[in-house]
XYZ file of C-alpha atoms in Angstrom:
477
model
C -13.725 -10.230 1.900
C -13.278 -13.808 2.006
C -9.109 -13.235 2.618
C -9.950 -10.530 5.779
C -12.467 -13.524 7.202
C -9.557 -16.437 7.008
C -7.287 -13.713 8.548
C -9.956 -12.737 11.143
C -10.731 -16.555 12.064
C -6.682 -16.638 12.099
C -6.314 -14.046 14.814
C -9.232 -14.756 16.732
C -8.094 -19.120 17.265
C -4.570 -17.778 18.132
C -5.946 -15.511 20.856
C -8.982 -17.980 21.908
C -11.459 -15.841 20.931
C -14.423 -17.211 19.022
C -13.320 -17.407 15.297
C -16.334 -16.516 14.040
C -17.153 -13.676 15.890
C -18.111 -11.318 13.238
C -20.199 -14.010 10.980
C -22.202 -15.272 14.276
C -24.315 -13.293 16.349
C -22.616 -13.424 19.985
C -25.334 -15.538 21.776
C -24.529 -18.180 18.882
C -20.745 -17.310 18.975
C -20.872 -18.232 23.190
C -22.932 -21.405 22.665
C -20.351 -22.653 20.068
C -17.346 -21.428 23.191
C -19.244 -23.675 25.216
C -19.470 -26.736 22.674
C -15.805 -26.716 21.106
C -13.158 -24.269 22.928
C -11.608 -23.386 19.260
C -14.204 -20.653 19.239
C -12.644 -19.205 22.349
C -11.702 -16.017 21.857
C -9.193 -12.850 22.879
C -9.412 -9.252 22.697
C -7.629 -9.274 19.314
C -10.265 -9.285 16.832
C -11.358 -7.431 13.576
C -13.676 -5.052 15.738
C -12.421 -2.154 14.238
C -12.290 -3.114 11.043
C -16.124 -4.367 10.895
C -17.951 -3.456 13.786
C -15.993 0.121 15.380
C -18.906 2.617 14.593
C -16.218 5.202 13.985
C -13.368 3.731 12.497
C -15.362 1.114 10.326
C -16.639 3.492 7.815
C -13.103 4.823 7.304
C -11.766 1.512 7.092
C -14.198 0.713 3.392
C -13.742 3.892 2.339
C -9.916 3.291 1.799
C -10.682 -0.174 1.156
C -12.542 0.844 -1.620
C -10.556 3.612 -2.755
C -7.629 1.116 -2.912
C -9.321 -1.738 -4.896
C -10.249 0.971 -7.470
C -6.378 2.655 -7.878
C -4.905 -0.723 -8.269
C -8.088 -2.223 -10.383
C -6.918 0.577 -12.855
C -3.619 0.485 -12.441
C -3.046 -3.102 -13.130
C -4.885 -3.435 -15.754
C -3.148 -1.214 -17.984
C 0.050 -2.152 -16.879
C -0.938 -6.035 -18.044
C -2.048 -4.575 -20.729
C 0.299 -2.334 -21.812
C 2.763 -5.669 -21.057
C 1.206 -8.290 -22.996
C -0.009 -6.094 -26.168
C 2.977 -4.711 -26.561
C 1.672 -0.995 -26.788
C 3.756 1.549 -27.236
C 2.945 5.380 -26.299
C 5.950 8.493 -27.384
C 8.154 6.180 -28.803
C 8.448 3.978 -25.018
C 8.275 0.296 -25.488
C 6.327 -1.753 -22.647
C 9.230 -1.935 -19.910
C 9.845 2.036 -20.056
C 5.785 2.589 -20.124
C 5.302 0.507 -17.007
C 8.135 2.219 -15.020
C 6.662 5.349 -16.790
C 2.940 4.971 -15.352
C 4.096 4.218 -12.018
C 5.959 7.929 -12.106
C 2.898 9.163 -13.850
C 0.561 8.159 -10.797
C 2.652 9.257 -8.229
C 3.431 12.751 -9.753
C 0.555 14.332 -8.064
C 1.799 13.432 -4.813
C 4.766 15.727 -5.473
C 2.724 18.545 -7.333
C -0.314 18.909 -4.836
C 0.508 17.682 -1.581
C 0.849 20.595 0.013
C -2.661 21.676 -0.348
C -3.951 18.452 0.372
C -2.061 18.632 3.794
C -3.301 22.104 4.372
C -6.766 21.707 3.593
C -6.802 18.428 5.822
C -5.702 20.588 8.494
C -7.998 23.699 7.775
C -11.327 21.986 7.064
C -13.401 19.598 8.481
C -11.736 15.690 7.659
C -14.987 14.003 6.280
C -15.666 17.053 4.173
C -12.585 16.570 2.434
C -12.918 13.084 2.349
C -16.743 12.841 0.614
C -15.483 15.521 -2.171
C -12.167 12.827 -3.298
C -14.508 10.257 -3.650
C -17.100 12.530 -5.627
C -13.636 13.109 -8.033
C -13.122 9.533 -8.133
C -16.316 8.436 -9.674
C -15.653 11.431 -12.124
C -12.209 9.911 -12.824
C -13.242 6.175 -13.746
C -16.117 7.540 -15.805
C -13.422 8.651 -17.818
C -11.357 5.463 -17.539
C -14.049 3.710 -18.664
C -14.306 5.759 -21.517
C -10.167 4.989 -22.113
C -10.249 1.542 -21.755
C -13.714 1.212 -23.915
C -11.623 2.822 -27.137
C -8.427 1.249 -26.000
C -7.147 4.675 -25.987
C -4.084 4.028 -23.910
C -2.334 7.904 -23.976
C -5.633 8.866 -22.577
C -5.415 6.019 -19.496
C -1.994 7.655 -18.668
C -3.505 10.863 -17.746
C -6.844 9.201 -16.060
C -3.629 7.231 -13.960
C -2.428 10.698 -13.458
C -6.170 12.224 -12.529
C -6.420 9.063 -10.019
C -2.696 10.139 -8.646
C -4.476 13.392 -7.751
C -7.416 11.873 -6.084
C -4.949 9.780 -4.080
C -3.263 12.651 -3.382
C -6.028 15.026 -1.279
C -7.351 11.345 0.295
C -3.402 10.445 1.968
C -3.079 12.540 4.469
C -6.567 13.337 5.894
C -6.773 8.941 5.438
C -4.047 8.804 8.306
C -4.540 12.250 9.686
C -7.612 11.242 11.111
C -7.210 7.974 12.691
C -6.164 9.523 16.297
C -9.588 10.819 16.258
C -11.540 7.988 15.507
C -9.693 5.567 17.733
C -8.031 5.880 21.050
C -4.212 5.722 21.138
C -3.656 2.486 22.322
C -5.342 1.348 19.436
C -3.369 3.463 17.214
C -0.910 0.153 15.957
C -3.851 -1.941 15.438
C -6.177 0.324 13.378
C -3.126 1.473 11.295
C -2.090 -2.389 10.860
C -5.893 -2.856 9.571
C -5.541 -0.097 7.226
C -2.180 -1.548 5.653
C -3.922 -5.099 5.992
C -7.000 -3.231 3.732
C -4.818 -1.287 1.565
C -2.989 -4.461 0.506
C -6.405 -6.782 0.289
C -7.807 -4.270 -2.026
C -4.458 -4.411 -4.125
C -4.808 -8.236 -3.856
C -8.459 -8.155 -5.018
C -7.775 -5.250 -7.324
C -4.525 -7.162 -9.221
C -6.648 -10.078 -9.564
C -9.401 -8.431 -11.115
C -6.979 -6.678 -13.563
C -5.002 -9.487 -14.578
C -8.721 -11.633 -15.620
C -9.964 -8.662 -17.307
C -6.795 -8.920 -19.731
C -6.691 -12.810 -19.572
C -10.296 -13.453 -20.604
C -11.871 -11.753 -23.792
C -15.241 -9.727 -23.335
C -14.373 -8.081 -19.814
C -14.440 -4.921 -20.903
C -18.221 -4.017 -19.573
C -16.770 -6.118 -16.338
C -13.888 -3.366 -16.160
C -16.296 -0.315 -16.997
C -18.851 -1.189 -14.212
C -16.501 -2.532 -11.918
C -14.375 0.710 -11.552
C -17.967 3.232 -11.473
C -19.727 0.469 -9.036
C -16.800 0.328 -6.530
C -16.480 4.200 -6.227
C -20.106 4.927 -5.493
C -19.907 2.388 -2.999
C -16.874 4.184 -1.458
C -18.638 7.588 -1.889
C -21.611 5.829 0.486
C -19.073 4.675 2.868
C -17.639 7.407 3.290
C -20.980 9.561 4.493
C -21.156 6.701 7.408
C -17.486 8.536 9.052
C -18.548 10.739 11.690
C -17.348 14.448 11.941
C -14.132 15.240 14.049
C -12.831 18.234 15.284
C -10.496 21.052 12.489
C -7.158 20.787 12.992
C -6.682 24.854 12.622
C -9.499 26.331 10.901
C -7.488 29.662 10.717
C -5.239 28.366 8.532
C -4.073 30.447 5.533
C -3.955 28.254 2.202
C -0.177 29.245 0.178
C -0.888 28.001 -3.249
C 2.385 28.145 -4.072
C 3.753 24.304 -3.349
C 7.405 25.584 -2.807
C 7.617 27.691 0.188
C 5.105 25.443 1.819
C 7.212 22.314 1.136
C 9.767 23.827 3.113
C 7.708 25.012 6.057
C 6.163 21.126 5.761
C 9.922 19.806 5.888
C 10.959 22.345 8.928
C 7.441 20.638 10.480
C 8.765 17.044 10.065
C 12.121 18.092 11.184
C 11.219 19.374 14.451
C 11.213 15.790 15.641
C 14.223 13.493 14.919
C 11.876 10.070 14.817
C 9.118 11.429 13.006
C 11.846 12.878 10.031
C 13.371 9.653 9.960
C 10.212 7.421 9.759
C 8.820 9.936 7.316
C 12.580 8.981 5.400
C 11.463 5.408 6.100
C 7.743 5.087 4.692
C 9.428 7.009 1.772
C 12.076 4.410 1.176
C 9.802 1.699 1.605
C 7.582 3.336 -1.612
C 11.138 3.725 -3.346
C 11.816 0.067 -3.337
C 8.133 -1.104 -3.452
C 7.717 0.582 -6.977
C 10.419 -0.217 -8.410
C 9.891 -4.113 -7.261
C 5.937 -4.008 -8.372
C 7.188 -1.727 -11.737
C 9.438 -4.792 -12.811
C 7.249 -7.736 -11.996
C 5.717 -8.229 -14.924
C 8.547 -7.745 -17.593
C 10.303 -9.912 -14.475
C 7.584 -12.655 -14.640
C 7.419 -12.413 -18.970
C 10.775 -12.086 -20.251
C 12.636 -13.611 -17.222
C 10.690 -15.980 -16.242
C 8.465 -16.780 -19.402
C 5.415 -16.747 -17.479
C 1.988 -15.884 -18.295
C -0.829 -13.013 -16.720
C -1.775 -15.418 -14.031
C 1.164 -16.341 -13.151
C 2.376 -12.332 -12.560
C -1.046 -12.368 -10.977
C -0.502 -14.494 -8.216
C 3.566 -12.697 -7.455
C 1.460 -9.432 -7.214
C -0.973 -11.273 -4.999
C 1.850 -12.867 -3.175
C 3.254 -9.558 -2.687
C 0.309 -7.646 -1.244
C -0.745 -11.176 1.171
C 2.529 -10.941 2.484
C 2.836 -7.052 3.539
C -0.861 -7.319 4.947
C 0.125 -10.752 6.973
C 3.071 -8.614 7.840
C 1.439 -5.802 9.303
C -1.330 -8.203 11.477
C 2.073 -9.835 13.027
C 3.543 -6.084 13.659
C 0.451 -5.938 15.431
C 0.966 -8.904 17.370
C 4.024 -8.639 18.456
C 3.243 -4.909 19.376
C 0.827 -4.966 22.048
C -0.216 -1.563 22.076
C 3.143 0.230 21.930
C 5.356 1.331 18.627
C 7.668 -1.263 18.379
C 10.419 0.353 16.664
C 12.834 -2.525 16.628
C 10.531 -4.049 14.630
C 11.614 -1.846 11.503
C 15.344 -3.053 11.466
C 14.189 -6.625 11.434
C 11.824 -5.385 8.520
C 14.767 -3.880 6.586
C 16.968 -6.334 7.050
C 14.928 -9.206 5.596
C 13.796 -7.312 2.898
C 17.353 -6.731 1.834
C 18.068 -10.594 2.065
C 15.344 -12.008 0.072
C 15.962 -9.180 -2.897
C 18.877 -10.770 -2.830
C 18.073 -14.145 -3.507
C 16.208 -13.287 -6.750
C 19.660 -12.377 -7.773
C 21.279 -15.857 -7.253
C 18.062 -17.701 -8.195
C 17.642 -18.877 -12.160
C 14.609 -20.729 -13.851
C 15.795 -23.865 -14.891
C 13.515 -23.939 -18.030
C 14.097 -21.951 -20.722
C 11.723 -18.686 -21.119
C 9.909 -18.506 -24.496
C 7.354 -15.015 -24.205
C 5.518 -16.426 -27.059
C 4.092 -19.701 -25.404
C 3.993 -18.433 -21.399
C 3.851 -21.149 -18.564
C 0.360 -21.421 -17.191
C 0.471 -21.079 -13.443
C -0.242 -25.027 -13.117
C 3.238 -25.713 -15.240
C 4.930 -22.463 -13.576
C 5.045 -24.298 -10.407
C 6.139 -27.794 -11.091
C 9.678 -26.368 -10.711
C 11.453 -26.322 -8.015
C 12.768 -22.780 -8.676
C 9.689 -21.546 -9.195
C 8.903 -22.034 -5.524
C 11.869 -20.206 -4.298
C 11.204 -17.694 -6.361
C 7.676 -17.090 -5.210
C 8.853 -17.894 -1.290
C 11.365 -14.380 -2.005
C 8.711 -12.194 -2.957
C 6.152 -13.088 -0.248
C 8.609 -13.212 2.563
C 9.957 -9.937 1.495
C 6.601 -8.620 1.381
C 5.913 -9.984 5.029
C 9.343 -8.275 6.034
C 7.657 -4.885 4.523
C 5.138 -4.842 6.482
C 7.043 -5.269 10.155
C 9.291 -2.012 8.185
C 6.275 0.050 7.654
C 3.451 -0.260 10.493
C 5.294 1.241 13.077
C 6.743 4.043 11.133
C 3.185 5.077 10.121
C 2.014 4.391 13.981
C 4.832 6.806 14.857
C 4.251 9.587 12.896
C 0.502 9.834 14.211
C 1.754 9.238 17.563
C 4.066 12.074 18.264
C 2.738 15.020 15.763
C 1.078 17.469 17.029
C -2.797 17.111 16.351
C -3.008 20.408 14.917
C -0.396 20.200 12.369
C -0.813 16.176 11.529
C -1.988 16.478 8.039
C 0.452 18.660 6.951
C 2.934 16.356 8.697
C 1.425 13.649 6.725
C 1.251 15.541 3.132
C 5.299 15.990 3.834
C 5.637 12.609 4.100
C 3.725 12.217 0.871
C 5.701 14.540 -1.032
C 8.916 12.911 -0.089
C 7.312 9.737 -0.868
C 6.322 11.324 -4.472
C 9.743 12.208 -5.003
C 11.627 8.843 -4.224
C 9.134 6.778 -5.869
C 10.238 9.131 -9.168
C 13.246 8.957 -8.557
C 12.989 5.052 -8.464
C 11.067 5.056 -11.992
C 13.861 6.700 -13.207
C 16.073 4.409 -11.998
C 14.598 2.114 -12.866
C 14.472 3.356 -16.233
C 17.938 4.055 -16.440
C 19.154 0.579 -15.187
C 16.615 -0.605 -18.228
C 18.575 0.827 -20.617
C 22.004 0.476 -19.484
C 21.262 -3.830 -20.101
C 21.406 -4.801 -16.379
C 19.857 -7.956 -16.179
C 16.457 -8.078 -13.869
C 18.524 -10.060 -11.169
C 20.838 -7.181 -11.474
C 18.670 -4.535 -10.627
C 16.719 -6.816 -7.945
C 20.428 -6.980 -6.176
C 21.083 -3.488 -6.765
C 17.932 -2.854 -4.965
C 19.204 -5.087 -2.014
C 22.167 -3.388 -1.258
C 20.663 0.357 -1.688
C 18.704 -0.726 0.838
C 20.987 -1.757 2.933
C 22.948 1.490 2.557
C 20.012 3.199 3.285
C 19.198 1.137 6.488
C 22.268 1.643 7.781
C 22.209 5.445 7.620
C 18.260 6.095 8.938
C 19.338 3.473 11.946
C 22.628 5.290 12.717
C 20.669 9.208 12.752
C 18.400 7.337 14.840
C 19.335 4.684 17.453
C 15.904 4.305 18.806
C 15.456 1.807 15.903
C 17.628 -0.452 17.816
C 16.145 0.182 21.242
C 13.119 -1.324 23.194
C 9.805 -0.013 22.440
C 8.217 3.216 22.408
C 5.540 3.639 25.187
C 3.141 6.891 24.235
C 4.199 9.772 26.031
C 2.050 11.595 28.367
């Protein structure tokens, strides 16, 4: 909360609006205009995120649902790191590549009933019951973590992969019907911003709850408190209108991942920007899946010191996404997403030429205060966050598109094809991940084998479609 209200003051000095507009009641806020004119404000303001009566509710829920994933999900990872566990044999660099494929599974198993049901029943239906599964999925986390039983966490990651799952594409599906479409950019930014808050708040709880001893109760409560409080929020989103409540359900995933692809392909933008987001989640996980073998072996650093890359990381994409914003001004802004790509490309890169100058000992890790008396350490750090700013100018107005140009009443499933894609690169980059692992790349290696996949990649989604390199993309009529 406290990082949203230093981004919030941010926005609102740069635009001369009051800074404090959502702390102060607004006969304070205009007194305070009147006394100092830094608490001039503009229409830029978090609004939607903390005071839009429709979109607000929506904006916790996720929120929430966020902090909890990546609460989980960095905990064991750290975990699984630093106590050397190993599960079927897999030591802790192949388990934390592993658990990354093991969350997003679901994505590629389920999502086409998750985008059908979005699109056959009411939104905020679907949306109460995920979060009803989610405090039935940390109950048994909690249970897990409590006996340390770690093959048990792997399938609760999986269970929490499902819940993700059903909430992805009625989460996005139903923006354009809580907010009006010019501000479509600026409610998705706010959602990235959110997402990437809660990861922030969310990889900083995990990494204490490993660093200090006696957390555990702090882990247990923690995960069941912040899903009934998403459950709550989520009762304050209003209803919206079905999508196609004569929908027939297939069960079988198959033929309806087809009919979901010949859906996104009817459109040449929205199939590449659905090719996009899904890159974007092929490069993010296999980034955030070596960062802490990256930060231990490499770099000989300890938890807090991994902890503040992975904070680094999720700062910089939700920084990234308010300037998208910005420099949007209520249109898509599509040539945003080649200046995205391309500096994401040159600061993986850089970790490639970059070496610590100290020598890394995993038994006695550098405490974050000794971590950053280096030099190198800096420029290390400066890579990761300005790649992560880079990520999110790439990914806003791909997202911004897709709800843009679908057609209302085929959105969701629109959105659950997107997902499965997504699913299947982000497996695919485990296991490449996995693979470069045990063919003895170096980490630098596989960073700069990273950078130039995605500039192959780039090159080809930019050359199917020019309109990356054009002006930007009023709405149509």
């Amino acid at each position: 909360m406290l990082t949203l209200a230093i981004f919030h003051v941010y926005i609102n000095i740069r635009h001369n609006r009051p800074a404090f507009a959502f702390i102060i009641p607004s006969r304070d806020v205009n007194l305070l205009a009147q006394a100092n004119p830094l608490f001039t404000i503009s229409p830029m303001s978090l609004h939607l995120a903390l005071n839009h009566k429709k979109f607000t509710p929506l904006f916790w829920t996720q929120f929430l649902g966020a902090l909890n994933d990546n609460f989980l999900k960095n905990s064991l990872v750290l975990m699984i790191t630093f106590k050397n566990v190993q599960v079927f044999g897999l030591g802790a660099g192949e388990l934390v590549a592993l658990s990354g494929g093991i969350f997003i599974l679901p994505f590629f198993l389920f999502s086409t009933h998750s985008g059908q049901l979005a699109d056959k029943i009411e939104k905020t239906l679907l949306i109460r019951a995920t979060k009803i599964g989610e405090i039935l999925i940390v109950t048994l986390a909690a249970i897990g973590f409590y006996f340390e039983f770690y093959t048990g966490l792997l399938f609760v990651l999986f269970l929490m992969g499902v819940h993700s799952t059903f909430f992805g594409p009625v989460k996005y599906s139903i923006i354009p019907d809580l907010v009006p479409h010019t501000q479509l950019t600026a409610a998705n930014a706010y959602v990235e911003l959110g997402t990437f808050i809660a990861i922030l708040v969310g990889t900083i709880g995990g990494g204490l709850a490993i660093n200090f001893g006696g957390s555990l109760w702090f882990i247990i409560t923690g995960l069941i408190f912040v899903a009934v409080l998403g459950l709550w929020a989520s009762t304050k989103i209003p209803p919206v209108r079905v999508g196609q409540p004569d929908l027939k359900i297939n069960l079988n995933p198959f033929p309806t991942m087809f009919a979901f692809g010949k859906i996104i392909r009817e459109q040449k933008l929205i199939f590449c920007s659905v090719l996009g987001i899904s890159w974007f989640w092929f490069f993010g996980a296999a980034v955030l899946s070596l960062l802490p073998v990256y930060g231990k072996d490499f770099l000989g650093a300890g938890p807090a010191v991994i902890t503040a890359f992975l904070a680094s990381f999720t700062v910089g994409i939700g920084l990234g996404s308010i300037v998208c914003e910005k420099l949007s001004s209520k249109r898509v802004e599509l040539k945003l997403v080649p200046i995205g790509s391309l500096g994401i490309s040159v600061f993986l890169t850089d970790l490639f030429f970059v070496s610590p100058s100290w020598t890394a000992d995993s038994k006695a890790p550098l405490s974050l205060l000794l971590f950053f008396q280096h030099f190198e350490a800096w420029r290390i750090f400066g890579d990761f966050f300005l790649m992560s700013v880079f990520s999110g100018l790439f990914i806003v107005p791909l997202y911004t598109l897709i709800q843009q140009r679908s057609r209302s009443e085929s959105r969701s499933r629109v959105i659950a094809g997107n997902n499965i894609l997504n699913s299947v690169f982000m497996v695919t980059s485990s296991l490449l991940v996995m693979s470069l692992h045990l063919m003895n790349l170096s980490l630098p290696q596989i960073f700069l084998v990273l950078a130039f996949l995605n500039l192959l990649f780039s090159i080809y989604i930019f050359s199917m479609a020019p309109e990356f390199l054009q002006r930007a993309i009023q709405r149509e009529a």
